[in-house]
Amino acid sequence: MRLRALLETDALGLRLLGGEDELDRTVRGVMTTDLRDPSRYLSGGELVLTGLAWRRDAADSEPFVRILAGAGVAGLAAGEAELGDIPADLVEACLHHRLPLVAVHETVAFATITEYVVRQVSGERAGDLAAVVDRHRRLMTSGPAGGGPEVVLDLLTSDLDLRAWVLSPTGRQIAGAGAPLPGPLGAALAGQHLAATRTGRRGPHRAAIAGTTYALFPIRNTGRGAVPAARDVRESVLSDWLLAVEADASDWPAARLDLLQGVTQLIAVERDRRDAARTVRRRLAQEVLELVQAGAAPAEIAARLRVAAPVLLPGLGVAPQWQVVVARVDWTAAGQAAAAGDIASGPVAQALLEEILVDPAVSGPDSADRIAVAHAGEEAIALVPLPTRTTVPSDSEEGAGSDAARAGVEDADALDADPGLHADALLASVREPLSAGLADDGRLTLGVSAAVHSAEGLRGALEEARHARRVAAARPGRVCAAGHHELASHVLLLPFVPDDVRRAFTARLLDPLRDYDRRHRAELIETLESFLDCDGSWTRCAARLHLHVNTLRYRIGRIEQLTGRDLSRLEDKLDFFLALRMS
């Protein structure tokens, strides 16, 4: 039954205190508690009744409500018999977690509410209960442990005629029944899911794309043995999988919604199992990172890399080149109960970087098996192997330096062709969904090093990736990346010019031209940009602007007159070039 129906039952005398937008939640049962942490007894969908005996002071309300919201309960009903009016701190906590809160008058017994709900729920589900139980049994016996998420999705297709896909937070397909989901469509669905999750709305979320409606269910393990719910949605929003079903679930009966929630639980257990296997790669990356940052000898680092290589490159039997990728997620505290500094950003960036480094064209949950990501403080650091045709060098060769390590390479020139990952390409397919998940208070910045060919080069690669990430952080935008090639350009310097110096420098050179353009529509700024872009060539610049050369000479003369600069001098050309880049 719907929560709204309870409030419309006059005999119960319930009074709504908050959560009017969430009254279409389905109530699947009742649980009465005065425990401070009743999570072990919750399975989702309950109306929780409480006499508030757990509350000692105002600080107790937020943790209690957070636990209920994380368990997926339908609503909270608080009795007035003990304290009279419901405390304001409890009302505020429920509003923050979007949990419907109702007051139970002191004359109404909890047993009366329980009896009414049980009678209603039993009557509505009686006709379909046997089918639901049977399907759950089949899902449990032939689900993920016996064939992966695809088996569960195949059952949805065969039994309920539902097409469904499991997607990563960037929209990459983890599993699906039938035809693969096109990449852009997966990214769009993930973006809508992340945006809805950031608002705190409870799933399933409805998405309509190109005339087709989808129901988006969060995949999160809330059963026994599950990881405790995050204190803040930002700690998990960028790492959770989702189930996309090609259907409109807004008018589904409770039994079907219950079945789909069960499906997400089965897939969540599979996700947890695969995440546990990932800890081996994370530990290897952490060990190498600690050695690199501690300045360990190259031979010691090389020995650790040889242990990691078979795990990260199974079956290839070759020594790779390595790239280092550094990522950071930063949050502001605007509009959130928890301060941004209280959010553990390192694990968030770690899980996100593991997803970003997977080839978006590769489907399946095992495609990240060659990615090792550690986190240090607020940064996530990835060691990415790049297979080469070199043989495994000895300890003495590793310790001898990069030149010795390159001696065994059949085609040394191939190593200089900038192989491996490129910053812009990494974010091309994930920028849209991640921007939705970061919303208005989050930023992802990422830096990529050049490939290195020995253990000795890893320390420099790590610093190079960190510098590149700082360049990305100086740029505008929610999702930014920079690569090693940008560290040998003026691009590296410009972002670090202080704002007041930047404004003063550009104003001194460009404001006279802008003022003149506003008064006379002379297009001096456009002319200056084209002139510098054409390397000072009069004929090429005139052709680009569709001007006579004499007209171009007049404009350049006017620029020189207004600014007191000489565009035939290299120094003045450089000043104008930098001013335009910083403006």
GROMACS .gro file of N, CA, C and O in nm, residues 172-269:
model
  392
  172ARG      N    1   2.879   0.293  -1.848
  172ARG     CA    2   2.937   0.176  -1.914
  172ARG      C    3   2.855   0.053  -1.880
  172ARG      O    4   2.816   0.033  -1.765
  173GLN      N    5   2.828  -0.033  -1.980
  173GLN     CA    6   2.745  -0.150  -1.955
  173GLN      C    7   2.824  -0.257  -1.882
  173GLN      O    8   2.928  -0.303  -1.928
  174ILE      N    9   2.773  -0.297  -1.766
  174ILE     CA   10   2.832  -0.406  -1.689
  174ILE      C   11   2.771  -0.539  -1.732
  174ILE      O   12   2.839  -0.640  -1.744
  175ALA      N   13   2.640  -0.539  -1.753
  175ALA     CA   14   2.569  -0.660  -1.794
  175ALA      C   15   2.440  -0.618  -1.862
  175ALA      O   16   2.390  -0.507  -1.842
  176GLY      N   17   2.386  -0.707  -1.944
  176GLY     CA   18   2.261  -0.676  -2.012
  176GLY      C   19   2.198  -0.801  -2.070
  176GLY      O   20   2.265  -0.902  -2.091
  177ALA      N   21   2.068  -0.791  -2.093
  177ALA     CA   22   1.996  -0.900  -2.157
  177ALA      C   23   1.961  -0.857  -2.299
  177ALA      O   24   1.897  -0.754  -2.318
  178GLY      N   25   2.004  -0.933  -2.397
  178GLY     CA   26   1.974  -0.897  -2.535
  178GLY      C   27   2.077  -0.802  -2.592
  178GLY      O   28   2.196  -0.807  -2.559
  179ALA      N   29   2.031  -0.711  -2.678
  179ALA     CA   30   2.120  -0.620  -2.749
  179ALA      C   31   2.190  -0.525  -2.653
  179ALA      O   32   2.130  -0.478  -2.556
  180PRO      N   33   2.318  -0.496  -2.677
  180PRO     CA   34   2.390  -0.401  -2.589
  180PRO      C   35   2.326  -0.263  -2.596
  180PRO      O   36   2.268  -0.223  -2.698
  181LEU      N   37   2.339  -0.191  -2.490
  181LEU     CA   38   2.289  -0.054  -2.484
  181LEU      C   39   2.393   0.038  -2.549
  181LEU      O   40   2.511   0.031  -2.514
  182PRO      N   41   2.354   0.122  -2.645
  182PRO     CA   42   2.451   0.213  -2.706
  182PRO      C   43   2.520   0.300  -2.602
  182PRO      O   44   2.457   0.345  -2.505
  183GLY      N   45   2.650   0.326  -2.622
  183GLY     CA   46   2.727   0.402  -2.526
  183GLY      C   47   2.669   0.537  -2.490
  183GLY      O   48   2.656   0.571  -2.371
  184PRO      N   49   2.631   0.621  -2.588
  184PRO     CA   50   2.574   0.752  -2.554
  184PRO      C   51   2.445   0.741  -2.473
  184PRO      O   52   2.420   0.824  -2.385
  185LEU      N   53   2.363   0.638  -2.502
  185LEU     CA   54   2.239   0.621  -2.426
  185LEU      C   55   2.271   0.581  -2.282
  185LEU      O   56   2.209   0.631  -2.187
  186GLY      N   57   2.368   0.492  -2.263
  186GLY     CA   58   2.408   0.454  -2.128
  186GLY      C   59   2.459   0.573  -2.049
  186GLY      O   60   2.425   0.589  -1.931
  187ALA      N   61   2.539   0.658  -2.114
  187ALA     CA   62   2.591   0.777  -2.046
  187ALA      C   63   2.478   0.871  -2.008
  187ALA      O   64   2.478   0.930  -1.900
  188ALA      N   65   2.380   0.887  -2.098
  188ALA     CA   66   2.266   0.976  -2.069
  188ALA      C   67   2.183   0.923  -1.952
  188ALA      O   68   2.141   0.999  -1.864
  189LEU      N   69   2.159   0.792  -1.949
  189LEU     CA   70   2.083   0.733  -1.838
  189LEU      C   71   2.158   0.748  -1.706
  189LEU      O   72   2.100   0.781  -1.603
  190ALA      N   73   2.290   0.723  -1.711
  190ALA     CA   74   2.369   0.738  -1.589
  190ALA      C   75   2.367   0.882  -1.540
  190ALA      O   76   2.357   0.908  -1.419
  191GLY      N   77   2.374   0.978  -1.633
  191GLY     CA   78   2.370   1.118  -1.594
  191GLY      C   79   2.240   1.155  -1.527
  191GLY      O   80   2.239   1.225  -1.424
  192GLN      N   81   2.127   1.107  -1.582
  192GLN     CA   82   1.998   1.137  -1.520
  192GLN      C   83   1.985   1.071  -1.383
  192GLN      O   84   1.929   1.127  -1.289
  193HIS      N   85   2.038   0.949  -1.373
  193HIS     CA   86   2.033   0.879  -1.244
  193HIS      C   87   2.116   0.953  -1.139
  193HIS      O   88   2.071   0.971  -1.024
  194LEU      N   89   2.237   0.995  -1.175
  194LEU     CA   90   2.322   1.065  -1.081
  194LEU      C   91   2.260   1.198  -1.039
  194LEU      O   92   2.266   1.237  -0.922
  195ALA      N   93   2.202   1.270  -1.137
  195ALA     CA   94   2.140   1.398  -1.104
  195ALA      C   95   2.024   1.379  -1.007
  195ALA      O   96   2.008   1.455  -0.911
  196ALA      N   97   1.942   1.275  -1.030
  196ALA     CA   98   1.828   1.249  -0.940
  196ALA      C   99   1.877   1.206  -0.802
  196ALA      O  100   1.821   1.247  -0.700
  197THR      N  101   1.981   1.126  -0.798
  197THR     CA  102   2.035   1.080  -0.670
  197THR      C  103   2.089   1.197  -0.589
  197THR      O  104   2.072   1.204  -0.467
  198ARG      N  105   2.155   1.293  -0.657
  198ARG     CA  106   2.210   1.408  -0.586
  198ARG      C  107   2.102   1.495  -0.523
  198ARG      O  108   2.126   1.565  -0.425
  199THR      N  109   1.981   1.492  -0.578
  199THR     CA  110   1.873   1.570  -0.517
  199THR      C  111   1.816   1.501  -0.394
  199THR      O  112   1.736   1.560  -0.322
  200GLY      N  113   1.854   1.375  -0.372
  200GLY     CA  114   1.804   1.300  -0.257
  200GLY      C  115   1.675   1.225  -0.285
  200GLY      O  116   1.619   1.164  -0.195
  201ARG      N  117   1.628   1.228  -0.412
  201ARG     CA  118   1.505   1.158  -0.443
  201ARG      C  119   1.527   1.007  -0.437
  201ARG      O  120   1.630   0.956  -0.477
  202ARG      N  121   1.427   0.939  -0.389
  202ARG     CA  122   1.433   0.794  -0.374
  202ARG      C  123   1.405   0.726  -0.508
  202ARG      O  124   1.317   0.767  -0.583
  203GLY      N  125   1.481   0.621  -0.540
  203GLY     CA  126   1.458   0.547  -0.664
  203GLY      C  127   1.337   0.456  -0.653
  203GLY      O  128   1.286   0.431  -0.543
  204PRO      N  129   1.285   0.404  -0.766
  204PRO     CA  130   1.343   0.421  -0.898
  204PRO      C  131   1.315   0.560  -0.957
  204PRO      O  132   1.213   0.621  -0.929
  205HIS      N  133   1.412   0.605  -1.039
  205HIS     CA  134   1.398   0.733  -1.106
  205HIS      C  135   1.346   0.711  -1.247
  205HIS      O  136   1.380   0.612  -1.312
  206ARG      N  137   1.265   0.801  -1.295
  206ARG     CA  138   1.208   0.790  -1.429
  206ARG      C  139   1.289   0.874  -1.526
  206ARG      O  140   1.321   0.990  -1.498
  207ALA      N  141   1.325   0.816  -1.640
  207ALA     CA  142   1.401   0.887  -1.743
  207ALA      C  143   1.336   0.861  -1.878
  207ALA      O  144   1.302   0.746  -1.910
  208ALA      N  145   1.318   0.965  -1.956
  208ALA     CA  146   1.262   0.954  -2.090
  208ALA      C  147   1.365   1.005  -2.189
  208ALA      O  148   1.403   1.123  -2.184
  209ILE      N  149   1.412   0.920  -2.279
  209ILE     CA  150   1.515   0.956  -2.377
  209ILE      C  151   1.472   0.906  -2.513
  209ILE      O  152   1.441   0.787  -2.529
  210ALA      N  153   1.467   0.996  -2.610
  210ALA     CA  154   1.433   0.961  -2.749
  210ALA      C  155   1.302   0.884  -2.757
  210ALA      O  156   1.289   0.786  -2.831
  211GLY      N  157   1.202   0.926  -2.677
  211GLY     CA  158   1.070   0.866  -2.684
  211GLY      C  159   1.055   0.736  -2.607
  211GLY      O  160   0.947   0.676  -2.608
  212THR      N  161   1.160   0.690  -2.540
  212THR     CA  162   1.153   0.566  -2.462
  212THR      C  163   1.169   0.598  -2.314
  212THR      O  164   1.252   0.680  -2.277
  213THR      N  165   1.088   0.534  -2.232
  213THR     CA  166   1.090   0.557  -2.087
  213THR      C  167   1.168   0.446  -2.017
  213THR      O  168   1.153   0.328  -2.050
  214TYR      N  169   1.249   0.485  -1.921
  214TYR     CA  170   1.330   0.390  -1.846
  214TYR      C  171   1.308   0.412  -1.697
  214TYR      O  172   1.285   0.526  -1.651
  215ALA      N  173   1.313   0.304  -1.620
  215ALA     CA  174   1.312   0.312  -1.474
  215ALA      C  175   1.453   0.281  -1.426
  215ALA      O  176   1.512   0.180  -1.464
  216LEU      N  177   1.508   0.369  -1.343
  216LEU     CA  178   1.647   0.358  -1.299
  216LEU      C  179   1.649   0.325  -1.150
  216LEU      O  180   1.605   0.405  -1.067
  217PHE      N  181   1.698   0.206  -1.117
  217PHE     CA  182   1.702   0.159  -0.979
  217PHE      C  183   1.845   0.163  -0.927
  217PHE      O  184   1.936   0.109  -0.992
  218PRO      N  185   1.870   0.225  -0.813
  218PRO     CA  186   2.005   0.219  -0.754
  218PRO      C  187   2.038   0.078  -0.709
  218PRO      O  188   1.950   0.006  -0.660
  219ILE      N  189   2.162   0.036  -0.729
  219ILE     CA  190   2.207  -0.096  -0.685
  219ILE      C  191   2.294  -0.074  -0.563
  219ILE      O  192   2.407  -0.026  -0.572
  220ARG      N  193   2.237  -0.109  -0.447
  220ARG     CA  194   2.307  -0.086  -0.322
  220ARG      C  195   2.267  -0.196  -0.225
  220ARG      O  196   2.149  -0.222  -0.207
  221ASN      N  197   2.364  -0.260  -0.165
  221ASN     CA  198   2.337  -0.370  -0.073
  221ASN      C  199   2.297  -0.314   0.062
  221ASN      O  200   2.374  -0.247   0.129
  222THR      N  201   2.170  -0.339   0.101
  222THR     CA  202   2.122  -0.293   0.232
  222THR      C  203   2.092  -0.409   0.326
  222THR      O  204   2.036  -0.389   0.432
  223GLY      N  205   2.128  -0.529   0.285
  223GLY     CA  206   2.101  -0.646   0.369
  223GLY      C  207   2.209  -0.667   0.474
  223GLY      O  208   2.295  -0.582   0.498
  224ARG      N  209   2.204  -0.783   0.537
  224ARG     CA  210   2.303  -0.816   0.638
  224ARG      C  211   2.441  -0.827   0.576
  224ARG      O  212   2.459  -0.879   0.469
  225GLY      N  213   2.540  -0.775   0.648
  225GLY     CA  214   2.677  -0.779   0.598
  225GLY      C  215   2.709  -0.668   0.501
  225GLY      O  216   2.821  -0.662   0.449
  226ALA      N  217   2.613  -0.579   0.475
  226ALA     CA  218   2.637  -0.471   0.381
  226ALA      C  219   2.725  -0.365   0.446
  226ALA      O  220   2.731  -0.350   0.567
  227VAL      N  221   2.793  -0.289   0.360
  227VAL     CA  222   2.872  -0.175   0.408
  227VAL      C  223   2.776  -0.072   0.465
  227VAL      O  224   2.671  -0.045   0.407
  228PRO      N  225   2.807  -0.011   0.581
  228PRO     CA  226   2.718   0.089   0.639
  228PRO      C  227   2.688   0.202   0.542
  228PRO      O  228   2.772   0.238   0.459
  229ALA      N  229   2.567   0.255   0.549
  229ALA     CA  230   2.527   0.364   0.460
  229ALA      C  231   2.618   0.484   0.478
  229ALA      O  232   2.664   0.515   0.588
  230ALA      N  233   2.646   0.552   0.365
  230ALA     CA  234   2.733   0.669   0.370
  230ALA      C  235   2.667   0.781   0.450
  230ALA      O  236   2.545   0.797   0.448
  231ARG      N  237   2.750   0.858   0.521
  231ARG     CA  238   2.698   0.972   0.595
  231ARG      C  239   2.643   1.077   0.500
  231ARG      O  240   2.553   1.153   0.534
  232ASP      N  241   2.701   1.085   0.383
  232ASP     CA  242   2.666   1.187   0.285
  232ASP      C  243   2.657   1.119   0.149
  232ASP      O  244   2.741   1.037   0.114
  233VAL      N  245   2.554   1.154   0.072
  233VAL     CA  246   2.533   1.089  -0.059
  233VAL      C  247   2.654   1.108  -0.149
  233VAL      O  248   2.682   1.025  -0.236
  234ARG      N  249   2.731   1.214  -0.128
  234ARG     CA  250   2.847   1.239  -0.214
  234ARG      C  251   2.956   1.136  -0.196
  234ARG      O  252   3.043   1.122  -0.282
  235GLU      N  253   2.955   1.061  -0.086
  235GLU     CA  254   3.057   0.960  -0.063
  235GLU      C  255   3.035   0.835  -0.149
  235GLU      O  256   3.127   0.755  -0.165
  236SER      N  257   2.916   0.817  -0.203
  236SER     CA  258   2.888   0.694  -0.279
  236SER      C  259   2.829   0.719  -0.417
  236SER      O  260   2.827   0.628  -0.499
  237VAL      N  261   2.784   0.840  -0.444
  237VAL     CA  262   2.708   0.864  -0.567
  237VAL      C  263   2.791   0.834  -0.692
  237VAL      O  264   2.736   0.790  -0.794
  238LEU      N  265   2.922   0.853  -0.688
  238LEU     CA  266   3.006   0.834  -0.805
  238LEU      C  267   3.061   0.693  -0.818
  238LEU      O  268   3.143   0.667  -0.906
  239SER      N  269   3.017   0.602  -0.732
  239SER     CA  270   3.068   0.466  -0.740
  239SER      C  271   2.959   0.360  -0.750
  239SER      O  272   2.988   0.244  -0.779
  240ASP      N  273   2.834   0.394  -0.726
  240ASP     CA  274   2.726   0.295  -0.727
  240ASP      C  275   2.684   0.256  -0.869
  240ASP      O  276   2.676   0.341  -0.958
  241TRP      N  277   2.657   0.127  -0.888
  241TRP     CA  278   2.596   0.080  -1.012
  241TRP      C  279   2.447   0.115  -1.013
  241TRP      O  280   2.389   0.150  -0.909
  242LEU      N  281   2.385   0.103  -1.130
  242LEU     CA  282   2.241   0.121  -1.140
  242LEU      C  283   2.182   0.017  -1.234
  242LEU      O  284   2.252  -0.036  -1.322
  243LEU      N  285   2.054  -0.013  -1.214
  243LEU     CA  286   1.980  -0.104  -1.301
  243LEU      C  287   1.884  -0.020  -1.384
  243LEU      O  288   1.798   0.049  -1.329
  244ALA      N  289   1.903  -0.022  -1.516
  244ALA     CA  290   1.815   0.052  -1.607
  244ALA      C  291   1.718  -0.046  -1.672
  244ALA      O  292   1.760  -0.142  -1.737
  245VAL      N  293   1.588  -0.023  -1.652
  245VAL     CA  294   1.484  -0.110  -1.705
  245VAL      C  295   1.403  -0.032  -1.807
  245VAL      O  296   1.358   0.080  -1.779
  246GLU      N  297   1.384  -0.090  -1.925
  246GLU     CA  298   1.307  -0.022  -2.030
  246GLU      C  299   1.158  -0.037  -1.999
  246GLU      O  300   1.089  -0.124  -2.050
  247ALA      N  301   1.109   0.052  -1.913
  247ALA     CA  302   0.969   0.047  -1.870
  247ALA      C  303   0.940   0.171  -1.788
  247ALA      O  304   1.031   0.238  -1.738
  248ASP      N  305   0.812   0.201  -1.774
  248ASP     CA  306   0.767   0.309  -1.686
  248ASP      C  307   0.716   0.244  -1.557
  248ASP      O  308   0.610   0.181  -1.556
  249ALA      N  309   0.791   0.260  -1.449
  249ALA     CA  310   0.757   0.193  -1.324
  249ALA      C  311   0.665   0.275  -1.235
  249ALA      O  312   0.632   0.232  -1.124
  250SER      N  313   0.621   0.391  -1.283
  250SER     CA  314   0.542   0.479  -1.196
  250SER      C  315   0.407   0.418  -1.158
  250SER      O  316   0.351   0.452  -1.054
  251ASP      N  317   0.353   0.328  -1.242
  251ASP     CA  318   0.223   0.268  -1.209
  251ASP      C  319   0.234   0.118  -1.181
  251ASP      O  320   0.136   0.045  -1.186
  252TRP      N  321   0.353   0.071  -1.149
  252TRP     CA  322   0.373  -0.071  -1.119
  252TRP      C  323   0.308  -0.106  -0.985
  252TRP      O  324   0.310  -0.025  -0.891
  253PRO      N  325   0.256  -0.227  -0.972
  253PRO     CA  326   0.207  -0.272  -0.841
  253PRO      C  327   0.325  -0.296  -0.747
  253PRO      O  328   0.440  -0.312  -0.790
  254ALA      N  329   0.293  -0.299  -0.619
  254ALA     CA  330   0.398  -0.314  -0.518
  254ALA      C  331   0.477  -0.444  -0.536
  254ALA      O  332   0.597  -0.448  -0.512
  255ALA      N  333   0.407  -0.552  -0.581
  255ALA     CA  334   0.475  -0.681  -0.596
  255ALA      C  335   0.586  -0.674  -0.700
  255ALA      O  336   0.694  -0.729  -0.682
  256ARG      N  337   0.559  -0.603  -0.810
  256ARG     CA  338   0.662  -0.594  -0.914
  256ARG      C  339   0.778  -0.506  -0.868
  256ARG      O  340   0.895  -0.537  -0.894
  257LEU      N  341   0.749  -0.397  -0.801
  257LEU     CA  342   0.856  -0.314  -0.747
  257LEU      C  343   0.939  -0.393  -0.647
  257LEU      O  344   1.062  -0.381  -0.644
  258ASP      N  345   0.872  -0.473  -0.568
  258ASP     CA  346   0.941  -0.555  -0.469
  258ASP      C  347   1.034  -0.654  -0.538
  258ASP      O  348   1.148  -0.677  -0.493
  259LEU      N  349   0.990  -0.712  -0.647
  259LEU     CA  350   1.073  -0.806  -0.722
  259LEU      C  351   1.197  -0.736  -0.776
  259LEU      O  352   1.309  -0.787  -0.765
  260LEU      N  353   1.180  -0.616  -0.833
  260LEU     CA  354   1.294  -0.544  -0.889
  260LEU      C  355   1.392  -0.502  -0.780
  260LEU      O  356   1.513  -0.503  -0.802
  261GLN      N  357   1.338  -0.465  -0.663
  261GLN     CA  358   1.429  -0.434  -0.553
  261GLN      C  359   1.510  -0.557  -0.513
  261GLN      O  360   1.628  -0.547  -0.479
  262GLY      N  361   1.445  -0.674  -0.518
  262GLY     CA  362   1.517  -0.797  -0.490
  262GLY      C  363   1.627  -0.824  -0.592
  262GLY      O  364   1.735  -0.871  -0.558
  263VAL      N  365   1.599  -0.792  -0.719
  263VAL     CA  366   1.699  -0.809  -0.824
  263VAL      C  367   1.820  -0.720  -0.796
  263VAL      O  368   1.936  -0.763  -0.809
  264THR      N  369   1.795  -0.595  -0.758
  264THR     CA  370   1.908  -0.505  -0.730
  264THR      C  371   1.991  -0.556  -0.613
  264THR      O  372   2.113  -0.540  -0.611
  265GLN      N  373   1.925  -0.619  -0.514
  265GLN     CA  374   1.998  -0.674  -0.401
  265GLN      C  375   2.090  -0.788  -0.445
  265GLN      O  376   2.204  -0.798  -0.401
  266LEU      N  377   2.039  -0.875  -0.534
  266LEU     CA  378   2.121  -0.985  -0.583
  266LEU      C  379   2.242  -0.933  -0.661
  266LEU      O  380   2.353  -0.982  -0.645
  267ILE      N  381   2.220  -0.832  -0.743
  267ILE     CA  382   2.331  -0.775  -0.820
  267ILE      C  383   2.428  -0.703  -0.727
  267ILE      O  384   2.550  -0.704  -0.748
  268ALA      N  385   2.375  -0.639  -0.622
  268ALA     CA  386   2.462  -0.570  -0.526
  268ALA      C  387   2.555  -0.668  -0.456
  268ALA      O  388   2.672  -0.637  -0.430
  269VAL      N  389   2.505  -0.786  -0.423
  269VAL     CA  390   2.589  -0.888  -0.361
  269VAL      C  391   2.701  -0.929  -0.456
  269VAL      O  392   2.817  -0.946  -0.417
   0.00000   0.00000   0.00000
